[in-house]
Coordinates of C-alpha atoms in Angstrom, one line a residue:
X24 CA -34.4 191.0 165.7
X25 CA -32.4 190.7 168.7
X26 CA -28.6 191.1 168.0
X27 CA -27.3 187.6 168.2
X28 CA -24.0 188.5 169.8
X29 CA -25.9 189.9 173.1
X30 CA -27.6 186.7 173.7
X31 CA -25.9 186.4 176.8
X32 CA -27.6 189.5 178.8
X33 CA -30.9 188.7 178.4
X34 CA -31.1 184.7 178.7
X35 CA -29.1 183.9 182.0
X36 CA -31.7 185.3 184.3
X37 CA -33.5 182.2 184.1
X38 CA -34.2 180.2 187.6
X39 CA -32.4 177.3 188.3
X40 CA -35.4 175.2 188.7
X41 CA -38.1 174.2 186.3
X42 CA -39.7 172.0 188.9
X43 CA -42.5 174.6 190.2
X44 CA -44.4 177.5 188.7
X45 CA -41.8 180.2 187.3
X46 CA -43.3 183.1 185.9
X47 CA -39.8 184.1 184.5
X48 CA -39.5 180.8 182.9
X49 CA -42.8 181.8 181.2
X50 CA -41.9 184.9 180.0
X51 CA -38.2 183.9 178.6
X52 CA -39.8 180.6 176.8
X53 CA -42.0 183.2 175.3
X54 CA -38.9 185.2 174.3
X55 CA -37.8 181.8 172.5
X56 CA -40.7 181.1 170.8
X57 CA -41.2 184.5 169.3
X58 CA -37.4 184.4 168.6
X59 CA -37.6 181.4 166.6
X60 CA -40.4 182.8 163.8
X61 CA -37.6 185.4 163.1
X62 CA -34.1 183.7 163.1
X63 CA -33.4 180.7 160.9
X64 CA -30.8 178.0 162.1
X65 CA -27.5 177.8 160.0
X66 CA -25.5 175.1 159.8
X67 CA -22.5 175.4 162.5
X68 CA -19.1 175.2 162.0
X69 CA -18.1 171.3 162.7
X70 CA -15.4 172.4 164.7
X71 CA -17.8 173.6 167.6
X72 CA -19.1 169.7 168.1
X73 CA -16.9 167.5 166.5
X74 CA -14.3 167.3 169.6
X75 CA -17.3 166.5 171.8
X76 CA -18.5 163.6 169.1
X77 CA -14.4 162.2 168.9
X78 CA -14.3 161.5 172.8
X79 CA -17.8 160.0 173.1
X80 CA -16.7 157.8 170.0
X81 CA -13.8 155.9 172.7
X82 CA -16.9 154.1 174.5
X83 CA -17.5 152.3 171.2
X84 CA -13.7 151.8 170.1
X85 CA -13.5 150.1 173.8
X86 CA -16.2 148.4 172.9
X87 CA -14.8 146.7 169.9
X88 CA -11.7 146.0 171.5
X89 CA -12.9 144.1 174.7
X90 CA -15.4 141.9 172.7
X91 CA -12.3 141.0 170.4
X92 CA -9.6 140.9 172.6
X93 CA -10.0 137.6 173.8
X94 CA -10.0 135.9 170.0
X95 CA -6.0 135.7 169.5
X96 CA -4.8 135.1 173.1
X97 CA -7.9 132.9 174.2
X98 CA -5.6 130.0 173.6
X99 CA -2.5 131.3 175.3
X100 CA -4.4 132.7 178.4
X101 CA -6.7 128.7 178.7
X102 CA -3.1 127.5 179.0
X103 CA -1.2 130.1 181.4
X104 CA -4.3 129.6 183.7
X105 CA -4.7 126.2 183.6
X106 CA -7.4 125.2 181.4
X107 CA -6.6 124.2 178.3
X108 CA -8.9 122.3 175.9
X109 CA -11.9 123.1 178.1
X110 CA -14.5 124.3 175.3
X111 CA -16.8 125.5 178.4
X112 CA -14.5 128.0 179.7
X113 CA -13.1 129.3 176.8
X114 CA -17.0 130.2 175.6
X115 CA -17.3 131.9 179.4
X116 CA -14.8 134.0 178.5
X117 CA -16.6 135.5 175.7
X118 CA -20.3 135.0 177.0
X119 CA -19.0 136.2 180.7
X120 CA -18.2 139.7 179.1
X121 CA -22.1 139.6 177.2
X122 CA -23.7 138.4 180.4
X123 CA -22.4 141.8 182.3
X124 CA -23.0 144.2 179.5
X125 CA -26.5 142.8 180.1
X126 CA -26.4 143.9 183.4
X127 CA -24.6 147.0 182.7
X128 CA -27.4 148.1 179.8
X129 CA -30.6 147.6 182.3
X130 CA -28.9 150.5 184.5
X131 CA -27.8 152.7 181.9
X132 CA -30.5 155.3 181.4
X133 CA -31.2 155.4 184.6
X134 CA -27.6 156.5 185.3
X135 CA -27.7 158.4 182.1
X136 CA -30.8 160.2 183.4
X137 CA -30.0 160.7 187.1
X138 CA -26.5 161.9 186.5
X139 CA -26.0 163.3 183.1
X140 CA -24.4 161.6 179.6
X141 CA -21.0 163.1 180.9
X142 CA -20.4 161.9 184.2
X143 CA -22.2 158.2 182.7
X144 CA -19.3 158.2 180.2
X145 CA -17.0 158.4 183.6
X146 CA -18.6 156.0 185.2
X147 CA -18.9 153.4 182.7
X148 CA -14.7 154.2 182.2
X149 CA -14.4 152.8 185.8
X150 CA -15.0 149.1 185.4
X151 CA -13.5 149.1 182.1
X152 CA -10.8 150.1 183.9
X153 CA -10.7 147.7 186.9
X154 CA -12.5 145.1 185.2
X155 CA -9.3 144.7 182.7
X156 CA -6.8 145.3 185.4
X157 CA -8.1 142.5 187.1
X158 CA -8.2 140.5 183.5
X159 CA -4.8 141.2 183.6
X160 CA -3.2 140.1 186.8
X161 CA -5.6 137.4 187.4
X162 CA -3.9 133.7 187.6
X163 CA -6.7 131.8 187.8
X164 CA -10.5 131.2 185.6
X165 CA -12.6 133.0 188.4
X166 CA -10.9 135.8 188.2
X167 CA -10.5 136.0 184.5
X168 CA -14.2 135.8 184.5
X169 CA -14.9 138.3 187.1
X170 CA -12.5 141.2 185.3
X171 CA -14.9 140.2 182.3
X172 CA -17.9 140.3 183.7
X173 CA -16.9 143.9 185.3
X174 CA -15.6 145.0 181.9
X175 CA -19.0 144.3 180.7
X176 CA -21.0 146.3 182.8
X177 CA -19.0 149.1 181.4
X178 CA -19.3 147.7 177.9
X179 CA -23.2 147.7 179.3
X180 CA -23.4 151.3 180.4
X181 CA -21.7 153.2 177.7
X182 CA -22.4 152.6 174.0
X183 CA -26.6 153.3 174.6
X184 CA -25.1 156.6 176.3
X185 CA -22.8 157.1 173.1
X186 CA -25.3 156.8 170.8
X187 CA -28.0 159.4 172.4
X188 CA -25.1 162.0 173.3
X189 CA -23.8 161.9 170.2
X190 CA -27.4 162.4 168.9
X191 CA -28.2 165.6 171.6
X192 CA -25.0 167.5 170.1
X193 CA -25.2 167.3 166.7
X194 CA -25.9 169.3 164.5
X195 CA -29.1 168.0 162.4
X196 CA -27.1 168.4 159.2
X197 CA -24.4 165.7 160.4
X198 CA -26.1 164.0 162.9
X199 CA -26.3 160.7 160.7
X200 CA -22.3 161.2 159.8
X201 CA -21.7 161.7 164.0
X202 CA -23.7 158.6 163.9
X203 CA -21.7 156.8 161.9
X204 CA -18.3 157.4 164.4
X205 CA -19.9 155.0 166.3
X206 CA -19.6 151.7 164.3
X207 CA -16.2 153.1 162.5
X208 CA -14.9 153.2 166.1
X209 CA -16.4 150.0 167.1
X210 CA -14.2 148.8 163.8
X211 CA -11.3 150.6 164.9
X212 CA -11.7 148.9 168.3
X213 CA -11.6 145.5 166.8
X214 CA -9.1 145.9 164.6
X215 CA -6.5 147.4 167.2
X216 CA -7.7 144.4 169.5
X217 CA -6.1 141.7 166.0
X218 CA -3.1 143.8 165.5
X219 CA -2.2 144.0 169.5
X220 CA -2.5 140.1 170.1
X221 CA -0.6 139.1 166.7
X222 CA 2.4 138.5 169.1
X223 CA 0.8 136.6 171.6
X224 CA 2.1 133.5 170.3
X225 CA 5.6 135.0 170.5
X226 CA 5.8 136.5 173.9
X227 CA 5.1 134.7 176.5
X228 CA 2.4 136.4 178.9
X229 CA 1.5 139.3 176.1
X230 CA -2.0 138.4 176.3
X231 CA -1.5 140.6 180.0
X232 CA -0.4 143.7 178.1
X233 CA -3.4 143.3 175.6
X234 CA -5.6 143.7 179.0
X235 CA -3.4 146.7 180.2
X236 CA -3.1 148.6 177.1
X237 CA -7.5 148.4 177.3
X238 CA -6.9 150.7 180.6
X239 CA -5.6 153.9 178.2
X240 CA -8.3 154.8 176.1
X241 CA -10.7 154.2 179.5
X242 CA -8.5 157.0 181.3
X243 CA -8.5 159.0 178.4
X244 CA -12.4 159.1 178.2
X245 CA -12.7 159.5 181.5
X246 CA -10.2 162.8 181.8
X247 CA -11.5 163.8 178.2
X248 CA -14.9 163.8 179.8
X249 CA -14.0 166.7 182.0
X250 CA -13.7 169.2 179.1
X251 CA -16.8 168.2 176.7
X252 CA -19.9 169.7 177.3
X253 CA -23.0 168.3 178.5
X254 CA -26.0 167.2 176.7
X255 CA -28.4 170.5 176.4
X256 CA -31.8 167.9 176.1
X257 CA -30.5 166.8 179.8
X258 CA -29.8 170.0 181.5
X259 CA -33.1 171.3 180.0
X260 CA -35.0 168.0 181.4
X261 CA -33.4 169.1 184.7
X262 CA -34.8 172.5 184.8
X263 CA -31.2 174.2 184.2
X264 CA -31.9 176.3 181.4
X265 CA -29.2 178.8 181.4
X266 CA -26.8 175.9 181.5
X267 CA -28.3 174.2 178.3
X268 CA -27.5 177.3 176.9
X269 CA -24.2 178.0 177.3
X270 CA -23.4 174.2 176.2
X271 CA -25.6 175.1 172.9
X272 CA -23.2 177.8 172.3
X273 CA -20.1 175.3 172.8
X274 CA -21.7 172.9 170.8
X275 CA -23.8 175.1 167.8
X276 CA -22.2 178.9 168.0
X277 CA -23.3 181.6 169.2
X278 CA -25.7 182.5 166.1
X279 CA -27.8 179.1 166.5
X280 CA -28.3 179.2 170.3
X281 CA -32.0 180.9 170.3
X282 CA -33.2 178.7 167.5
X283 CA -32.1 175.7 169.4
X284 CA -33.9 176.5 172.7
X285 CA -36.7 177.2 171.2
X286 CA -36.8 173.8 169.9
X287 CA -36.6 172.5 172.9
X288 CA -39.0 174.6 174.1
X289 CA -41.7 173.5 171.6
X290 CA -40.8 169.7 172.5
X291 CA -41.5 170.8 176.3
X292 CA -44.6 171.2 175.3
X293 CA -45.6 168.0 173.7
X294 CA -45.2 166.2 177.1
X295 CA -44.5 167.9 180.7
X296 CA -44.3 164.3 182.5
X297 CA -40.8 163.4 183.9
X298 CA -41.5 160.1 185.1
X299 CA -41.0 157.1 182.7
X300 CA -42.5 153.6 184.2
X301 CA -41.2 150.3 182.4
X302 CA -45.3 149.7 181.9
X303 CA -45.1 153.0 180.0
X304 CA -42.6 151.6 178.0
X305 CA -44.1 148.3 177.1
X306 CA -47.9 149.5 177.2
X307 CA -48.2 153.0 176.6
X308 CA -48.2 155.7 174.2
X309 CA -44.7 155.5 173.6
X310 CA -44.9 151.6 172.6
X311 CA -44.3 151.9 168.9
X312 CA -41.1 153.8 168.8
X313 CA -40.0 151.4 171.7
X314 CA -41.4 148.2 170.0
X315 CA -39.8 149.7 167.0
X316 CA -36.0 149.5 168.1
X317 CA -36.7 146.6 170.3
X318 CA -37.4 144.4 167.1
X319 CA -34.6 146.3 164.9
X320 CA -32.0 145.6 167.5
X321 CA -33.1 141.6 167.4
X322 CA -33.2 141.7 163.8
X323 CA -30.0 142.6 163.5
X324 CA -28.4 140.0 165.9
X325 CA -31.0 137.2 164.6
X326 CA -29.3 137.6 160.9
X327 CA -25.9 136.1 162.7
X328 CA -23.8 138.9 161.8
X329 CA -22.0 138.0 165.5
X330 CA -22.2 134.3 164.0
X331 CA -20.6 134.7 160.9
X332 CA -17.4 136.7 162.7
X333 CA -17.4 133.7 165.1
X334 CA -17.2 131.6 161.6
X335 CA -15.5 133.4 159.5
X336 CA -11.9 131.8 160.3
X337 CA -13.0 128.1 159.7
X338 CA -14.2 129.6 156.1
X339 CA -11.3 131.1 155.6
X340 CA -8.9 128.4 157.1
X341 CA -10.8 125.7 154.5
X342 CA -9.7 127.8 151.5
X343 CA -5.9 127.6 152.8
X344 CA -5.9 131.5 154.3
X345 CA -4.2 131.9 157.9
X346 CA -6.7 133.0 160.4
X347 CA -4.9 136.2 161.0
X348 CA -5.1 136.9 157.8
X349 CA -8.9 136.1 157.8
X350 CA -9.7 138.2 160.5
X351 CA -8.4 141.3 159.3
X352 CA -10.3 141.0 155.6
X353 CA -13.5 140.8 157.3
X354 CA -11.9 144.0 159.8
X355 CA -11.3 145.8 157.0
X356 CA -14.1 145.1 155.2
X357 CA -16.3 145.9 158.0
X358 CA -13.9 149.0 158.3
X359 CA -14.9 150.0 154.6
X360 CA -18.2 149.6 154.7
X361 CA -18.8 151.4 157.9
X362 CA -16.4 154.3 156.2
X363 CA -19.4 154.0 153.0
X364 CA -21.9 154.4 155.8
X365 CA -20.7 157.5 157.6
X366 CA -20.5 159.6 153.8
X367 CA -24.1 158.3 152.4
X368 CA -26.0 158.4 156.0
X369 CA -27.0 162.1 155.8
X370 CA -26.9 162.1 151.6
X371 CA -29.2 158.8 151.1
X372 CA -30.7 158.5 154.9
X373 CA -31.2 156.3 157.5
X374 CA -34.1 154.2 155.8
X375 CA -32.5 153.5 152.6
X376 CA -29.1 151.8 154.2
X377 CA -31.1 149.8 156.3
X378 CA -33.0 148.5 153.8
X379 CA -30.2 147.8 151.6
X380 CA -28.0 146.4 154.3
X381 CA -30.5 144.1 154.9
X382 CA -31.5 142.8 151.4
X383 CA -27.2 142.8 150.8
X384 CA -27.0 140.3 153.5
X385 CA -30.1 138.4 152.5
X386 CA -28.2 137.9 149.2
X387 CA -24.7 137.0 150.4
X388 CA -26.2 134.2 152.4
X389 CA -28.0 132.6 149.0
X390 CA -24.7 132.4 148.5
X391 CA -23.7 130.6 151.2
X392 CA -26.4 128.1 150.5
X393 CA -25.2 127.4 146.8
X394 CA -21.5 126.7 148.1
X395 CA -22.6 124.6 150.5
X396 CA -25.1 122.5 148.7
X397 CA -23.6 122.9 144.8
X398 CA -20.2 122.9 145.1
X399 CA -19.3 121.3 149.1
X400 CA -15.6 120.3 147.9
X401 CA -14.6 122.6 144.3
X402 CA -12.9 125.6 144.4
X403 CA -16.1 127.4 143.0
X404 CA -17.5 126.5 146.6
X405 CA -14.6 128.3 148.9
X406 CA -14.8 131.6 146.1
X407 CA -18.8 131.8 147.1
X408 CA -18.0 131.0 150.8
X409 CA -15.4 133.6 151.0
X410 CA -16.9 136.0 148.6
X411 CA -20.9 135.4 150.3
X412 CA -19.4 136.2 153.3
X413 CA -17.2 139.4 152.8
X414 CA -20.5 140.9 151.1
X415 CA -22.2 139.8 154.7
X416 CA -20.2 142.0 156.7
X417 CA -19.9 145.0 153.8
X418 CA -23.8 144.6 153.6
X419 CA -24.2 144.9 158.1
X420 CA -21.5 147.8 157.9
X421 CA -23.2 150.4 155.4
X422 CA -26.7 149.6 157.5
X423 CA -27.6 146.8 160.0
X424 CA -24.5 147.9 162.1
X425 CA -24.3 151.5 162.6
X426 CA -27.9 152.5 161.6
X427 CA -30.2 151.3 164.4
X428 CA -28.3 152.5 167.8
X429 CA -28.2 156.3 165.6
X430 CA -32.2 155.8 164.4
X431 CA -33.3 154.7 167.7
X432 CA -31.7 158.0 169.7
X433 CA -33.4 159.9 166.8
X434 CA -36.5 158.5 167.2
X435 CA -37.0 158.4 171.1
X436 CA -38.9 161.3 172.2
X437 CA -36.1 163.5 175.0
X438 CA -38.1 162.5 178.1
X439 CA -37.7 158.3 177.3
X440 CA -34.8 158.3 175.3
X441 CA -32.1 157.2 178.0
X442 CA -34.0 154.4 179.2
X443 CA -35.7 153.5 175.8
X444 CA -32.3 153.2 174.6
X445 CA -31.0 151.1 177.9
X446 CA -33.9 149.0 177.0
X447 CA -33.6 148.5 173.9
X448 CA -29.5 147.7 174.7
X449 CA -30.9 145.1 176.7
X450 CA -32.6 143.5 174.1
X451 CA -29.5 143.6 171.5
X452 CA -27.5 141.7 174.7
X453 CA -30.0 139.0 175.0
X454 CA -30.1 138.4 171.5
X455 CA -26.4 138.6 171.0
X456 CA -26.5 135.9 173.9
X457 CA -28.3 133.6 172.4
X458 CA -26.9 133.7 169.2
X459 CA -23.4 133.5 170.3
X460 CA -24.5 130.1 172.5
X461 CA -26.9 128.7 169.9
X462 CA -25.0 128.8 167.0
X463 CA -22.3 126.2 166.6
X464 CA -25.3 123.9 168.3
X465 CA -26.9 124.5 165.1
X466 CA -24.7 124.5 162.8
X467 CA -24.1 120.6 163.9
X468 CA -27.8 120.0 163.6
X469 CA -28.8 122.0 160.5
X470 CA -25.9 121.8 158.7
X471 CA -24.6 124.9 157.0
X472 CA -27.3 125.2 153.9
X473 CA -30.2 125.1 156.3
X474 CA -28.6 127.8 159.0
X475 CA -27.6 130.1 155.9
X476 CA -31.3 130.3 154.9
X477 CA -31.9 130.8 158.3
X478 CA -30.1 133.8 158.6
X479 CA -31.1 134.8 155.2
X480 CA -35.1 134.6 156.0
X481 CA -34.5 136.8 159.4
X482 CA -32.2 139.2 156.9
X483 CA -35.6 139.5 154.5
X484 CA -37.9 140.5 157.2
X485 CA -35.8 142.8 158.5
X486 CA -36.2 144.7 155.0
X487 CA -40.0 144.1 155.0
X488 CA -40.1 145.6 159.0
X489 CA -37.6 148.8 157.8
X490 CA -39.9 149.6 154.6
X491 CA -43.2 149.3 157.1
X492 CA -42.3 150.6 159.8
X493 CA -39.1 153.0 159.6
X494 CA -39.3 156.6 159.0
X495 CA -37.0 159.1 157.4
X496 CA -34.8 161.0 160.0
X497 CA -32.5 162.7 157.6
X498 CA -32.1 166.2 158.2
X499 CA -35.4 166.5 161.0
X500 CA -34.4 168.3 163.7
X501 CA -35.3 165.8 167.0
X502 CA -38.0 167.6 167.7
X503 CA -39.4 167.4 164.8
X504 CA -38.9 163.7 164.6
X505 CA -40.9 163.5 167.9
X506 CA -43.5 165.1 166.8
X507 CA -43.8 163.5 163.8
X508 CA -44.0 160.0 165.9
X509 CA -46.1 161.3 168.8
X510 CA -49.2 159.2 169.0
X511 CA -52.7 160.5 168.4
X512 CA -54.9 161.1 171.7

């Protein structure tokens, strides 16, 4: 065996280029492969890849706090700019923000591809940046609405790069727990956006230093972004082998670089095509993964979980809690559960939160049902309300929440994962749309026992589609996963 500390002299005389025939590209993927029936991978030191995982995680706490910013200061901002009591324009503010992240998630793996996951993660930092600047020092509705349209192209570009970066460098051991910094830091997000606009009622214009404070963590990512190393799957796409090797030794140690390449050079081999067509996507071999995490991301908007945030103060305001108050117990439930999440994903696996998350929301809504249709005006009727719906957002937090952006990355083979996930991103911002619009509209003309079993029936099949249709990631190197998934010819 090779002495793993001399690694260096004989891998970095690999060409640049994988784009042509290379006969020394030959010979060293050889080197690999017979390297690799030899030398076992170890579990790495987290230290190595955790640094890399923290600053990726900022796209996702900027995520939280731009779709919750608005919530506490939506009132003070419709009167500073003039227009107060108009329903329409206080929903553009929110839907505005969905509407560019739309726009912002069709690009994404194309930038993701053409560029690399680390300049992406600039890039989508740049019109978080000016999007909230303009937010604000704006002093009218259009150009509230254009700083949150901007704002959402970033929100649009970043979290489907998140989620496969974070996915590239870890560690197979922890990938589900790097997973799981995603939705923590989406929690985080939301929470900080509660806490900074408590005083907005106080302090006449604070809503303006909510919007600044949002450009800090966006310069921080961006300058963080300098030092983090880029994702090996990329570079190795790219043809720039030597590279992907040094950043495996960043990310994995010196001791676990060989074992990694030659994983990447056994998934080279499964498919030597770089171009990925939309048709490809929705036609062709690599339809079932795609359809997959298409239908998981519109599951888990269908079962309302953006709804019942959007309703959650009215319950609690009808059992005599403040809304402030409201909002941060279903934060820091969602907080909890997400914190559940990240210490079970790689102990109990991807499959089995998902299907509990989704039978625990089923559940909590059948008791939404009974308090609205047994008890509409006792006390026993506010305890289920309350109580149904604090088990909703525990149930989306350990599963429906983080689970599906951290499965889908896993299961995408390397050459369509940034534009499967982009795709697939799409889909969640349509749904989220449309359940945003749709859902006070039906409230008024379902009533609240009808739209709970609603919710619940798209919360049931979502268990039936996970326990048909999901496999196990836990522990499966990504190659291994793609092999496992790659269709039959």
């Amino acid at each position: 065996m090779p002495a793993l500390l001399n690694v260096g002299a004989s891998m970095y005389k690999r060409m640049p280029s994988r784009d042509g025939t290379n006969s020394v590209d030959l010979e060293d993927d050889s080197e690999y492969l017979q390297d690799d029936m030899v030398q076992e991978y170890t579990d790495p030191p987290l230290r190595h890849s955790l640094p890399h995982v923290l600053v990726a995680s900022i796209v996702s706490f900027l995520f939280g706090y731009h779709l919750g910013v608005v919530n506490e200061p939506l009132e003070s901002i419709s009167h500073d700019l003039g227009f107060n009591g108009n329903s329409l324009a206080e929903g553009l503010i929110v839907s505005t923000c969905l509407g560019g992240a739309f726009v912002g998630s069709l690009f994404s793996g194309w930038i993701a591809d053409e560029f690399g996951r680390r300049r992406t993660f600039q890039l989508c930092a740049l019109p978080m940046v000016i999007g909230a600047a303009c937010s604000a020092t704006t002093n009218s509705l259009t150009g509230m609405l254009l700083g949150r349209f901007i704002v959402g192209i970033g929100l649009g570009i970043g979290p489907p790069v998140a989620a496969l970066y974070i996915t590239e460098v870890s560690p197979p051991s922890v990938r589900g727990t790097y997973g799981s910094f995603i939705q923590i830091s989406t929690c985080l997000g939301l929470l900080g956006a509660l806490l900074i606009g408590i005083p907005v009622k106080s302090i006449s214009g604070w809503w303006r230093i909510c919007f600044w404070l949002s450009t800090i963590p966006s310069t921080v990512l961006a300058l963080a972004m300098i030092f983090c190393a880029e994702s090996p799957h990329w570079l190795y796409k790219r043809g720039r082998n030597t590279e992907a090797e040094v950043e495996f030794q960043k990310l994995l140690g010196p001791a676990n670089v060989r074992s990694a390449m030659a994983e990447l050079l056994n998934s080279d081999k499964v498919d030597e095509n770089d171009t990925v067509s939309i048709s490809e996507l929705l036609y062709g071999r690599h339809f079932r993964v795609v359809f997959i995490g298409s239908t998981l991301f519109a599951l888990q908007q269908l079962s309302g979980i953006n709804a019942i945030f959007y309703f959650s103060s009215t319950v609690f305001r009808s059992a005599g809690v403040p809304s402030n108050l409201a909002n941060a117990f279903v934060g820091i439930v969602n907080l909890f559960g997400s914190i559940i999440a990240l210490l079970l994903m790689d102990k109990l696996g991807r499959k089995v939160l998902l299907l509990w998350s989704f039978f625990g929301m089923a559940v909590s809504t059948i008791f939404q049902v009974i308090a609205a249709g047994l008890f509409s005006s006792t006390s026993g009727a506010l305890y289920l309300s309350v109580g149904g719906m604090l088990m909703f957002v525990f149930s989306f937090a350990i599963g429906a929440g983080p689970v599906p952006g951290l499965l889908l990355s896993e299961i995408f083979p390397s050459r369509i994962r940034a534009k499967a996930m982009a795709f697939c991103m799409s889909v969640h911002w349509v749904f989220n749309f449309m359940v945003g619009l749709l859902f006070l509209r039906l409230l008024e003309l379902m009533g609240p026992q009808l739209l709970y079993a609603m919710l619940g029936t798209f919360c049931l099949m979502g268990a039936a589609f996970v326990k048909r249709n999901v496999m196990e990631t836990k522990g499966k190197t990504l190659q291994e996963i793609e092999i496992a998934l790659l269709p039959q010819d």
